[in-house]
Amino acid sequence: MSSLIFIFLLVIVLHVVLAREIRRNEEIISFDQNYKVTWGDNHVMSINQGKEIQLTMDYSSGSGFASKITYGSGLFHMRIKVPGRDSAGVVTAYYLNSQGNSHDELDFEFLGNREGKPYTLQTNVYANGEGSREQRISLWFDPTTDFHDYKILWNPHQIVFYVDNIPIRVYKNNSNIGVGYPTKSMQIIASLWNGDWATDGGQTKINWTYAPFKANFQGFDVSGCQSQSLNIDQNCLSNSYWWNDKQYWQLDLIAQKQYENVKQKYMNYDYCKDRQRYPIAPLECLH
């Protein structure tokens, strides 16, 4: 029993240390060190000497930024506050994306809604150009009133999406049984854009009288392995990077319980359970 208590306390300490280290780096690294504006230049505002970036969208344009280089593994994170008030049809995105055909992609997409109705957070995974792996949750807080942490752990064994250090999705590497898994170097991207499909299946459109819509981002340090080639540099798969260490090959006991709680209480769509789209569940859903 005492050994179990020790392990439990050790896991908690590791989580706290990691969160503090990330927060410390956030306060040091400015936007220009790792990122660049990619579109909508006049719709991007730098705040607090580059420690915060605000993207805006109006009828003329949205906006976005991306990392200057690509990565092959890591723990990627951003603190985000999404547009408030009536945001139906407005999509705030934070994701990893590869270049070229048959691309890989890991998505956070915040699907706006009519004022007073909850945001939906959608995640998706593309591997070798194949996506349609959407999961959606209702957040347990209002993402418009303050910043929250959104993270993607990507290593050779699993991909985990986190909200405020709570895992909300796990995608395992099952390439040994023919399931696609990202193998290409990916760029970090954030954007605010017109997604008329996003609310009520596209039936609820943007109310432009509420424009400009604004999303704010903080935390521009990057804990990732740089990979300059199209395919991941093999070096990025090494266990010398802490995020590839064995302890990150699967969720620990605390994180697993948190994940099960999210699936039970907050998940409102899972492609694995959509028999209209998939009469036979995709192979990765069975493992």
mmCIF file of C-alpha atoms in Angstrom:
data_model
loop_
_atom_site.group_PDB
_atom_site.id
_atom_site.type_symbol
_atom_site.label_atom_id
_atom_site.label_comp_id
_atom_site.label_asym_id
_atom_site.label_seq_id
_atom_site.Cartn_x
_atom_site.Cartn_y
_atom_site.Cartn_z
ATOM 1 C CA MET A 1 0.000 0.000 0.000
ATOM 2 C CA SER A 2 2.797 2.429 0.891
ATOM 3 C CA SER A 3 4.462 1.852 -2.502
ATOM 4 C CA LEU A 4 1.206 2.689 -4.278
ATOM 5 C CA ILE A 5 0.885 5.914 -2.290
ATOM 6 C CA PHE A 6 4.475 6.809 -3.215
ATOM 7 C CA ILE A 7 3.796 6.233 -6.925
ATOM 8 C CA PHE A 8 0.608 8.291 -6.691
ATOM 9 C CA LEU A 9 2.455 11.216 -5.074
ATOM 10 C CA LEU A 10 5.322 10.949 -7.584
ATOM 11 C CA VAL A 11 2.908 11.195 -10.499
ATOM 12 C CA ILE A 12 1.342 14.326 -8.999
ATOM 13 C CA VAL A 13 4.768 15.919 -8.481
ATOM 14 C CA LEU A 14 5.767 15.195 -12.096
ATOM 15 C CA HIS A 15 2.582 16.846 -13.384
ATOM 16 C CA VAL A 16 3.156 19.938 -11.233
ATOM 17 C CA VAL A 17 6.831 20.274 -12.232
ATOM 18 C CA LEU A 18 5.989 19.971 -15.928
ATOM 19 C CA ALA A 19 3.237 22.600 -15.703
ATOM 20 C CA ARG A 20 5.538 25.028 -13.860
ATOM 21 C CA GLU A 21 8.351 24.566 -16.392
ATOM 22 C CA ILE A 22 6.032 25.239 -19.321
ATOM 23 C CA ARG A 23 4.581 28.317 -17.631
ATOM 24 C CA ARG A 24 8.091 29.635 -16.860
ATOM 25 C CA ASN A 25 9.118 29.294 -20.508
ATOM 26 C CA GLU A 26 5.904 30.967 -21.657
ATOM 27 C CA GLU A 27 6.883 34.095 -19.760
ATOM 28 C CA ILE A 28 10.282 34.243 -21.476
ATOM 29 C CA ILE A 29 9.682 33.378 -25.156
ATOM 30 C CA SER A 30 8.126 35.997 -27.429
ATOM 31 C CA PHE A 31 6.072 35.295 -30.548
ATOM 32 C CA ASP A 32 8.726 36.297 -33.100
ATOM 33 C CA GLN A 33 11.255 33.793 -31.792
ATOM 34 C CA ASN A 34 9.339 30.728 -32.989
ATOM 35 C CA TYR A 35 6.366 31.967 -35.011
ATOM 36 C CA LYS A 36 5.420 34.160 -37.974
ATOM 37 C CA VAL A 37 2.194 35.688 -39.291
ATOM 38 C CA THR A 38 1.008 33.722 -42.329
ATOM 39 C CA TRP A 39 -2.120 35.572 -43.437
ATOM 40 C CA GLY A 40 -4.342 38.497 -42.544
ATOM 41 C CA ASP A 41 -1.418 40.713 -41.495
ATOM 42 C CA ASN A 42 -3.611 43.711 -40.653
ATOM 43 C CA HIS A 43 -5.843 41.418 -38.569
ATOM 44 C CA VAL A 44 -3.022 40.385 -36.201
ATOM 45 C CA MET A 45 -2.057 42.400 -33.122
ATOM 46 C CA SER A 46 0.989 41.881 -30.895
ATOM 47 C CA ILE A 47 0.351 42.559 -27.181
ATOM 48 C CA ASN A 48 2.767 42.915 -24.257
ATOM 49 C CA GLN A 49 5.926 42.926 -26.375
ATOM 50 C CA GLY A 50 4.990 39.785 -28.252
ATOM 51 C CA LYS A 51 3.969 37.738 -25.203
ATOM 52 C CA GLU A 52 0.392 37.643 -26.527
ATOM 53 C CA ILE A 53 -1.081 37.640 -30.037
ATOM 54 C CA GLN A 54 -4.628 38.597 -30.964
ATOM 55 C CA LEU A 55 -6.158 37.293 -34.182
ATOM 56 C CA THR A 56 -9.242 39.044 -35.550
ATOM 57 C CA MET A 57 -11.786 38.174 -38.214
ATOM 58 C CA ASP A 58 -14.245 40.420 -39.983
ATOM 59 C CA TYR A 59 -16.163 40.188 -43.250
ATOM 60 C CA SER A 60 -13.019 40.952 -45.262
ATOM 61 C CA SER A 61 -10.607 38.424 -43.750
ATOM 62 C CA GLY A 62 -9.579 36.121 -40.963
ATOM 63 C CA SER A 63 -5.983 35.667 -39.815
ATOM 64 C CA GLY A 64 -3.397 33.153 -38.739
ATOM 65 C CA PHE A 65 0.154 32.375 -37.740
ATOM 66 C CA ALA A 66 2.479 29.377 -37.850
ATOM 67 C CA SER A 67 5.779 28.113 -36.511
ATOM 68 C CA LYS A 68 8.871 29.010 -38.513
ATOM 69 C CA ILE A 69 10.035 25.393 -38.646
ATOM 70 C CA THR A 70 8.524 21.895 -38.614
ATOM 71 C CA TYR A 71 8.717 19.208 -35.936
ATOM 72 C CA GLY A 72 8.757 15.427 -35.699
ATOM 73 C CA SER A 73 7.635 14.842 -32.097
ATOM 74 C CA GLY A 74 7.029 16.821 -28.933
ATOM 75 C CA LEU A 75 4.556 18.328 -26.492
ATOM 76 C CA PHE A 76 2.963 21.281 -28.269
ATOM 77 C CA HIS A 77 0.914 23.746 -26.262
ATOM 78 C CA MET A 78 -0.835 27.087 -26.450
ATOM 79 C CA ARG A 79 -2.900 29.175 -24.052
ATOM 80 C CA ILE A 80 -6.021 30.323 -25.874
ATOM 81 C CA LYS A 81 -9.021 32.556 -25.207
ATOM 82 C CA VAL A 82 -11.649 32.199 -27.932
ATOM 83 C CA PRO A 83 -14.142 34.823 -29.228
ATOM 84 C CA GLY A 84 -17.046 35.576 -26.907
ATOM 85 C CA ARG A 85 -20.612 36.778 -27.464
ATOM 86 C CA ASP A 86 -22.279 35.455 -30.631
ATOM 87 C CA SER A 87 -19.616 33.382 -32.389
ATOM 88 C CA ALA A 88 -21.712 30.994 -34.497
ATOM 89 C CA GLY A 89 -19.844 29.975 -37.643
ATOM 90 C CA VAL A 90 -16.516 31.239 -36.273
ATOM 91 C CA VAL A 91 -13.743 28.643 -35.926
ATOM 92 C CA THR A 92 -10.650 29.121 -33.776
ATOM 93 C CA ALA A 93 -8.073 26.476 -34.678
ATOM 94 C CA TYR A 94 -4.812 25.286 -33.155
ATOM 95 C CA TYR A 95 -3.213 22.350 -34.936
ATOM 96 C CA LEU A 96 -0.205 20.581 -36.411
ATOM 97 C CA ASN A 97 -0.077 20.092 -40.179
ATOM 98 C CA SER A 98 2.347 18.618 -42.712
ATOM 99 C CA GLN A 99 2.952 19.864 -46.246
ATOM 100 C CA GLY A 100 2.237 18.164 -49.566
ATOM 101 C CA ASN A 101 -0.180 15.444 -50.606
ATOM 102 C CA SER A 102 -1.395 12.728 -48.212
ATOM 103 C CA HIS A 103 -0.851 15.072 -45.322
ATOM 104 C CA ASP A 104 -0.816 14.405 -41.571
ATOM 105 C CA GLU A 105 -2.728 16.698 -39.221
ATOM 106 C CA LEU A 106 -3.678 16.956 -35.532
ATOM 107 C CA ASP A 107 -6.507 19.407 -34.815
ATOM 108 C CA PHE A 108 -8.031 21.434 -32.031
ATOM 109 C CA GLU A 109 -11.048 23.275 -33.494
ATOM 110 C CA PHE A 110 -13.282 25.486 -31.347
ATOM 111 C CA LEU A 111 -16.705 25.620 -32.961
ATOM 112 C CA GLY A 112 -18.447 28.874 -32.067
ATOM 113 C CA ASN A 113 -22.118 29.153 -31.157
ATOM 114 C CA ARG A 114 -24.983 31.552 -30.600
ATOM 115 C CA GLU A 115 -24.573 33.765 -27.535
ATOM 116 C CA GLY A 116 -25.331 31.867 -24.335
ATOM 117 C CA LYS A 117 -24.894 28.436 -25.924
ATOM 118 C CA PRO A 118 -21.806 26.329 -25.208
ATOM 119 C CA TYR A 119 -18.753 26.042 -27.422
ATOM 120 C CA THR A 120 -17.914 22.642 -28.862
ATOM 121 C CA LEU A 121 -14.278 21.571 -28.990
ATOM 122 C CA GLN A 122 -13.595 19.241 -31.896
ATOM 123 C CA THR A 123 -10.434 17.189 -32.357
ATOM 124 C CA ASN A 124 -9.373 15.318 -35.465
ATOM 125 C CA VAL A 125 -6.480 13.149 -36.602
ATOM 126 C CA TYR A 126 -5.248 12.840 -40.195
ATOM 127 C CA ALA A 127 -2.669 10.261 -41.231
ATOM 128 C CA ASN A 128 -1.467 9.870 -44.819
ATOM 129 C CA GLY A 129 -4.308 12.083 -46.038
ATOM 130 C CA GLU A 130 -7.072 10.160 -44.269
ATOM 131 C CA GLY A 131 -9.069 12.006 -41.635
ATOM 132 C CA SER A 132 -12.747 11.985 -40.671
ATOM 133 C CA ARG A 133 -11.780 10.932 -37.146
ATOM 134 C CA GLU A 134 -13.726 13.650 -35.347
ATOM 135 C CA GLN A 135 -14.459 13.652 -31.653
ATOM 136 C CA ARG A 136 -16.325 16.499 -29.941
ATOM 137 C CA ILE A 137 -16.643 17.475 -26.313
ATOM 138 C CA SER A 138 -18.498 20.145 -24.371
ATOM 139 C CA LEU A 139 -15.988 22.013 -22.227
ATOM 140 C CA TRP A 140 -16.550 22.150 -18.457
ATOM 141 C CA PHE A 141 -15.766 25.894 -18.421
ATOM 142 C CA ASP A 142 -16.420 28.967 -20.555
ATOM 143 C CA PRO A 143 -13.415 29.238 -22.939
ATOM 144 C CA THR A 144 -14.306 32.842 -23.830
ATOM 145 C CA THR A 145 -13.682 34.433 -20.419
ATOM 146 C CA ASP A 146 -10.064 33.468 -19.756
ATOM 147 C CA PHE A 147 -7.045 31.630 -21.123
ATOM 148 C CA HIS A 148 -6.830 27.835 -20.875
ATOM 149 C CA ASP A 149 -4.074 25.379 -21.781
ATOM 150 C CA TYR A 150 -4.402 23.183 -24.855
ATOM 151 C CA LYS A 151 -1.678 20.612 -25.518
ATOM 152 C CA ILE A 152 -0.862 17.873 -28.008
ATOM 153 C CA LEU A 153 1.598 15.153 -27.005
ATOM 154 C CA TRP A 154 2.963 13.404 -30.102
ATOM 155 C CA ASN A 155 5.494 10.623 -29.823
ATOM 156 C CA PRO A 156 6.081 7.293 -31.617
ATOM 157 C CA HIS A 157 3.607 5.506 -29.334
ATOM 158 C CA GLN A 158 0.605 7.779 -28.889
ATOM 159 C CA ILE A 159 -1.000 11.151 -29.514
ATOM 160 C CA VAL A 160 -2.781 12.742 -26.548
ATOM 161 C CA PHE A 161 -4.889 15.910 -26.611
ATOM 162 C CA TYR A 162 -5.028 17.766 -23.278
ATOM 163 C CA VAL A 163 -7.193 20.571 -21.925
ATOM 164 C CA ASP A 164 -5.754 22.144 -18.768
ATOM 165 C CA ASN A 165 -3.557 19.031 -18.370
ATOM 166 C CA ILE A 166 -6.592 16.709 -18.521
ATOM 167 C CA PRO A 167 -6.469 14.197 -21.398
ATOM 168 C CA ILE A 168 -9.537 14.445 -23.623
ATOM 169 C CA ARG A 169 -8.406 12.164 -26.457
ATOM 170 C CA VAL A 170 -5.873 9.392 -27.026
ATOM 171 C CA TYR A 171 -4.875 8.084 -30.455
ATOM 172 C CA LYS A 172 -2.544 5.088 -30.280
ATOM 173 C CA ASN A 173 0.088 4.075 -32.819
ATOM 174 C CA ASN A 174 -1.446 0.930 -34.307
ATOM 175 C CA SER A 175 0.518 1.068 -37.555
ATOM 176 C CA ASN A 176 1.557 -2.550 -36.953
ATOM 177 C CA ILE A 177 -2.027 -3.600 -37.828
ATOM 178 C CA GLY A 178 -2.429 -1.195 -40.738
ATOM 179 C CA VAL A 179 -3.843 1.883 -38.972
ATOM 180 C CA GLY A 180 -2.471 5.219 -40.202
ATOM 181 C CA TYR A 181 -0.215 7.193 -37.861
ATOM 182 C CA PRO A 182 1.493 10.550 -38.565
ATOM 183 C CA THR A 183 4.968 10.080 -40.047
ATOM 184 C CA LYS A 184 5.575 13.515 -41.603
ATOM 185 C CA SER A 185 7.141 16.630 -40.140
ATOM 186 C CA MET A 186 4.463 19.069 -39.051
ATOM 187 C CA GLN A 187 4.192 22.829 -38.604
ATOM 188 C CA ILE A 188 2.316 24.411 -35.676
ATOM 189 C CA ILE A 189 -0.572 26.574 -36.931
ATOM 190 C CA ALA A 190 -3.215 28.810 -35.336
ATOM 191 C CA SER A 191 -6.019 30.578 -37.169
ATOM 192 C CA LEU A 192 -9.347 32.352 -36.847
ATOM 193 C CA TRP A 193 -11.567 31.794 -39.849
ATOM 194 C CA ASN A 194 -15.024 31.630 -41.392
ATOM 195 C CA GLY A 195 -16.390 28.125 -40.790
ATOM 196 C CA ASP A 196 -20.040 28.348 -41.774
ATOM 197 C CA TRP A 197 -20.241 24.548 -41.556
ATOM 198 C CA ALA A 198 -19.316 24.547 -37.887
ATOM 199 C CA THR A 199 -22.541 25.403 -36.047
ATOM 200 C CA ASP A 200 -25.665 23.229 -36.187
ATOM 201 C CA GLY A 201 -24.338 21.416 -39.230
ATOM 202 C CA GLY A 202 -24.003 24.665 -41.154
ATOM 203 C CA GLN A 203 -27.578 25.828 -40.515
ATOM 204 C CA THR A 204 -26.555 28.637 -38.145
ATOM 205 C CA LYS A 205 -24.511 31.275 -39.962
ATOM 206 C CA ILE A 206 -22.194 34.061 -38.831
ATOM 207 C CA ASN A 207 -23.851 37.202 -37.489
ATOM 208 C CA TRP A 208 -21.499 39.833 -38.879
ATOM 209 C CA THR A 209 -22.947 42.580 -36.693
ATOM 210 C CA TYR A 210 -20.778 41.083 -33.894
ATOM 211 C CA ALA A 211 -17.573 41.401 -35.928
ATOM 212 C CA PRO A 212 -14.693 41.768 -35.498
ATOM 213 C CA PHE A 213 -14.294 38.454 -33.726
ATOM 214 C CA LYS A 214 -11.133 38.134 -31.605
ATOM 215 C CA ALA A 215 -9.092 35.185 -30.330
ATOM 216 C CA ASN A 216 -6.030 35.582 -28.107
ATOM 217 C CA PHE A 217 -2.987 33.314 -27.803
ATOM 218 C CA GLN A 218 -0.149 33.014 -25.288
ATOM 219 C CA GLY A 219 2.762 30.621 -24.716
ATOM 220 C CA PHE A 220 5.129 30.642 -27.685
ATOM 221 C CA ASP A 221 7.911 28.365 -26.507
ATOM 222 C CA VAL A 222 8.059 24.996 -28.286
ATOM 223 C CA SER A 223 8.971 21.644 -26.711
ATOM 224 C CA GLY A 224 9.524 19.747 -29.936
ATOM 225 C CA CYS A 225 12.158 17.986 -32.035
ATOM 226 C CA GLN A 226 13.018 20.001 -35.129
ATOM 227 C CA SER A 227 12.612 17.998 -38.347
ATOM 228 C CA GLN A 228 13.467 19.738 -41.604
ATOM 229 C CA SER A 229 12.730 16.916 -44.064
ATOM 230 C CA LEU A 230 9.265 15.981 -45.348
ATOM 231 C CA ASN A 231 9.300 12.758 -43.374
ATOM 232 C CA ILE A 232 10.186 12.749 -39.682
ATOM 233 C CA ASP A 233 13.897 12.767 -38.928
ATOM 234 C CA GLN A 234 14.658 9.474 -37.172
ATOM 235 C CA ASN A 235 16.380 11.436 -34.441
ATOM 236 C CA CYS A 236 12.943 12.713 -33.360
ATOM 237 C CA LEU A 237 11.940 9.168 -32.391
ATOM 238 C CA SER A 238 14.763 8.860 -29.875
ATOM 239 C CA ASN A 239 14.051 8.275 -26.192
ATOM 240 C CA SER A 240 16.599 10.986 -25.422
ATOM 241 C CA TYR A 241 13.693 13.427 -25.776
ATOM 242 C CA TRP A 242 11.701 13.417 -22.558
ATOM 243 C CA TRP A 243 8.328 13.251 -24.323
ATOM 244 C CA ASN A 244 9.417 9.968 -25.973
ATOM 245 C CA ASP A 245 10.346 8.393 -22.637
ATOM 246 C CA LYS A 246 8.539 5.206 -21.635
ATOM 247 C CA GLN A 247 6.402 6.991 -19.042
ATOM 248 C CA TYR A 248 4.698 8.835 -21.927
ATOM 249 C CA TRP A 249 3.903 5.712 -23.952
ATOM 250 C CA GLN A 250 0.553 5.454 -22.194
ATOM 251 C CA LEU A 251 -1.510 7.396 -19.680
ATOM 252 C CA ASP A 252 -0.680 6.981 -16.015
ATOM 253 C CA LEU A 253 -3.395 5.896 -13.567
ATOM 254 C CA ILE A 254 -4.503 9.415 -12.671
ATOM 255 C CA ALA A 255 -4.641 10.576 -16.293
ATOM 256 C CA GLN A 256 -6.528 7.426 -17.324
ATOM 257 C CA LYS A 257 -9.224 8.128 -14.733
ATOM 258 C CA GLN A 258 -9.457 11.741 -15.905
ATOM 259 C CA TYR A 259 -9.787 10.579 -19.501
ATOM 260 C CA GLU A 260 -12.568 8.123 -18.672
ATOM 261 C CA ASN A 261 -14.415 10.890 -16.825
ATOM 262 C CA VAL A 262 -14.209 13.198 -19.863
ATOM 263 C CA LYS A 263 -15.529 10.484 -22.182
ATOM 264 C CA GLN A 264 -18.404 9.734 -19.844
ATOM 265 C CA LYS A 265 -19.470 13.297 -18.969
ATOM 266 C CA TYR A 266 -18.402 15.619 -21.775
ATOM 267 C CA MET A 267 -17.994 13.766 -25.065
ATOM 268 C CA ASN A 268 -20.991 14.332 -27.341
ATOM 269 C CA TYR A 269 -19.698 12.839 -30.584
ATOM 270 C CA ASP A 270 -17.254 10.044 -31.377
ATOM 271 C CA TYR A 271 -16.733 8.851 -34.945
ATOM 272 C CA CYS A 272 -15.991 5.398 -33.564
ATOM 273 C CA LYS A 273 -19.625 5.106 -32.460
ATOM 274 C CA ASP A 274 -21.228 6.676 -35.555
ATOM 275 C CA ARG A 275 -22.725 3.634 -37.287
ATOM 276 C CA GLN A 276 -24.424 5.763 -39.932
ATOM 277 C CA ARG A 277 -21.033 6.885 -41.208
ATOM 278 C CA TYR A 278 -19.199 3.703 -40.286
ATOM 279 C CA PRO A 279 -21.440 0.594 -40.257
ATOM 280 C CA ILE A 280 -18.252 -1.266 -39.365
ATOM 281 C CA ALA A 281 -16.123 0.559 -36.806
ATOM 282 C CA PRO A 282 -12.733 1.754 -38.106
ATOM 283 C CA LEU A 283 -9.921 -0.587 -37.129
ATOM 284 C CA GLU A 284 -8.290 1.846 -34.681
ATOM 285 C CA CYS A 285 -11.551 2.037 -32.710
ATOM 286 C CA LEU A 286 -11.235 -1.630 -31.783
ATOM 287 C CA HIS A 287 -7.869 -1.201 -30.045
#
